[in-house]
mmCIF file of C-alpha atoms in Angstrom:
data_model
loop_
_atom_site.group_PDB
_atom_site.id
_atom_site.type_symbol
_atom_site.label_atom_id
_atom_site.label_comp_id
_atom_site.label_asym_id
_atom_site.label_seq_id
_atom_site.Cartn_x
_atom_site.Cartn_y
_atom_site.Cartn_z
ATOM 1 C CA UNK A 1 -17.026 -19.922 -17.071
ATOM 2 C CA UNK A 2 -18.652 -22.772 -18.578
ATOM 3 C CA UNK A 3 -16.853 -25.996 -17.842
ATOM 4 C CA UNK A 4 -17.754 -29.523 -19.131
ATOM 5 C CA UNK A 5 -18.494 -30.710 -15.726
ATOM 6 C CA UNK A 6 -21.244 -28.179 -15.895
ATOM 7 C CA UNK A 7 -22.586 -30.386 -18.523
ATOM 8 C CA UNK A 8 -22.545 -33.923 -16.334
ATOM 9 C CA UNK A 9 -24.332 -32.198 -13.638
ATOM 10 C CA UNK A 10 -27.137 -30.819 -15.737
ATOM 11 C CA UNK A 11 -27.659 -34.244 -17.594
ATOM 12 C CA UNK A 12 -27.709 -35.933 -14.197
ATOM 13 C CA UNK A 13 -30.050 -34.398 -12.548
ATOM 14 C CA UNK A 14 -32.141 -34.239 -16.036
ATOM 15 C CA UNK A 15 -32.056 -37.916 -15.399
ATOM 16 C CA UNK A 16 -33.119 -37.366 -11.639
ATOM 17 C CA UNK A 17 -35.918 -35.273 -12.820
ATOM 18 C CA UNK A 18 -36.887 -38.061 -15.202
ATOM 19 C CA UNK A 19 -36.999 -40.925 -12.977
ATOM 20 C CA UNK A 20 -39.009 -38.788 -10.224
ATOM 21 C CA UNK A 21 -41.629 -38.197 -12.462
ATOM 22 C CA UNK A 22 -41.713 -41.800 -14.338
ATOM 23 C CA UNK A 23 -42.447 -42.999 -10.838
ATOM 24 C CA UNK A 24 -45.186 -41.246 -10.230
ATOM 25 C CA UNK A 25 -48.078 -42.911 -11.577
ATOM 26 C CA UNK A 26 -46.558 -46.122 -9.505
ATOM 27 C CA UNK A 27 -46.333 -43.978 -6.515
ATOM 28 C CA UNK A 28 -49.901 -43.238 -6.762
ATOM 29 C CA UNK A 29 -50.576 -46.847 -7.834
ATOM 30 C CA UNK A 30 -48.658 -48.260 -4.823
ATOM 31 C CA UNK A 31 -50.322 -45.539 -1.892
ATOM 32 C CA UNK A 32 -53.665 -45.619 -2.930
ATOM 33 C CA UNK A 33 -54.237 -49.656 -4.635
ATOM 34 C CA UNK A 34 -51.896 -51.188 -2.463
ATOM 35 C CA UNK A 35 -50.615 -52.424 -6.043
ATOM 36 C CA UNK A 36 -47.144 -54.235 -4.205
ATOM 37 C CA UNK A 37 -45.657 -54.845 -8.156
ATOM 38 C CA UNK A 38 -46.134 -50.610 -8.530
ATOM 39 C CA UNK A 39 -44.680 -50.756 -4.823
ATOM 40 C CA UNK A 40 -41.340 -53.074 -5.861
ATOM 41 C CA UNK A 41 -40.741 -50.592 -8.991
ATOM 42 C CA UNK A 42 -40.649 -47.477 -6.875
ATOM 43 C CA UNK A 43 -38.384 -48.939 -4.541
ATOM 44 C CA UNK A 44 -35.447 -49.549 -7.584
ATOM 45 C CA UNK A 45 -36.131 -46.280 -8.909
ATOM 46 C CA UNK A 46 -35.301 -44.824 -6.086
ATOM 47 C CA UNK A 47 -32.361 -47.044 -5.846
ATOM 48 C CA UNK A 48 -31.611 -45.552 -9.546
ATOM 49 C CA UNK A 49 -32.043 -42.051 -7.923
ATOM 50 C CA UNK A 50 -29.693 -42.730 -5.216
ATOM 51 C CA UNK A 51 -26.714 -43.351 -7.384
ATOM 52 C CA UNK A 52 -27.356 -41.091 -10.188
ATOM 53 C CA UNK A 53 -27.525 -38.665 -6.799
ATOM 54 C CA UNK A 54 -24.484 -40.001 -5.417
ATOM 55 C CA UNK A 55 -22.843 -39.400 -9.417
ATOM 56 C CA UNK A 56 -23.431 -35.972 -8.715
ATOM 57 C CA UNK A 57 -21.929 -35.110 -6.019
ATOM 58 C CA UNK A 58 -18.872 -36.665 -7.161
ATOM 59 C CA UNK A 59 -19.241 -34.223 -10.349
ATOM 60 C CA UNK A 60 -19.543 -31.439 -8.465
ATOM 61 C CA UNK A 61 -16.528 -32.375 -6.576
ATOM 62 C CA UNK A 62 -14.624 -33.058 -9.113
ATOM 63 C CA UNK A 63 -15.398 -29.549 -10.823
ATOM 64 C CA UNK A 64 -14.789 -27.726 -7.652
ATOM 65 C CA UNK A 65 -11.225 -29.466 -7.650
ATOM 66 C CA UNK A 66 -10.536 -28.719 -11.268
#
């Protein structure tokens, strides 16, 4: 069955998926220019990643409870 929490957990890790490949370019820019600026913004998405990570597994949880 279909639940709503189904639908929190997709849009999540849409968002996951969105912020992995928005840093990209400043990965690149960061590894190969030693651009520190590109470097910085990496370093909050991933902070961004952790907690939309974290959201999930309390989704999941939640839906496995429900």
């Amino acid at each position: 069955a279909f639940r709503s929490g189904d639908v929190v957990v997709i849009e999540l890790l849409n968002q996951i998926q969105e912020e992995l490949t928005n840093i990209q370019e400043d990965a690149a820019k960061f590894t190969e220019k030693g651009n520190k600026a590109a470097g910085t913004r990496v370093r909050k998405s991933m902070q961004t990643i952790k907690a939309l990570a974290q959201d999930v597994r309390v989704a999941v949880s939640a839906a496995n409870k429900a």
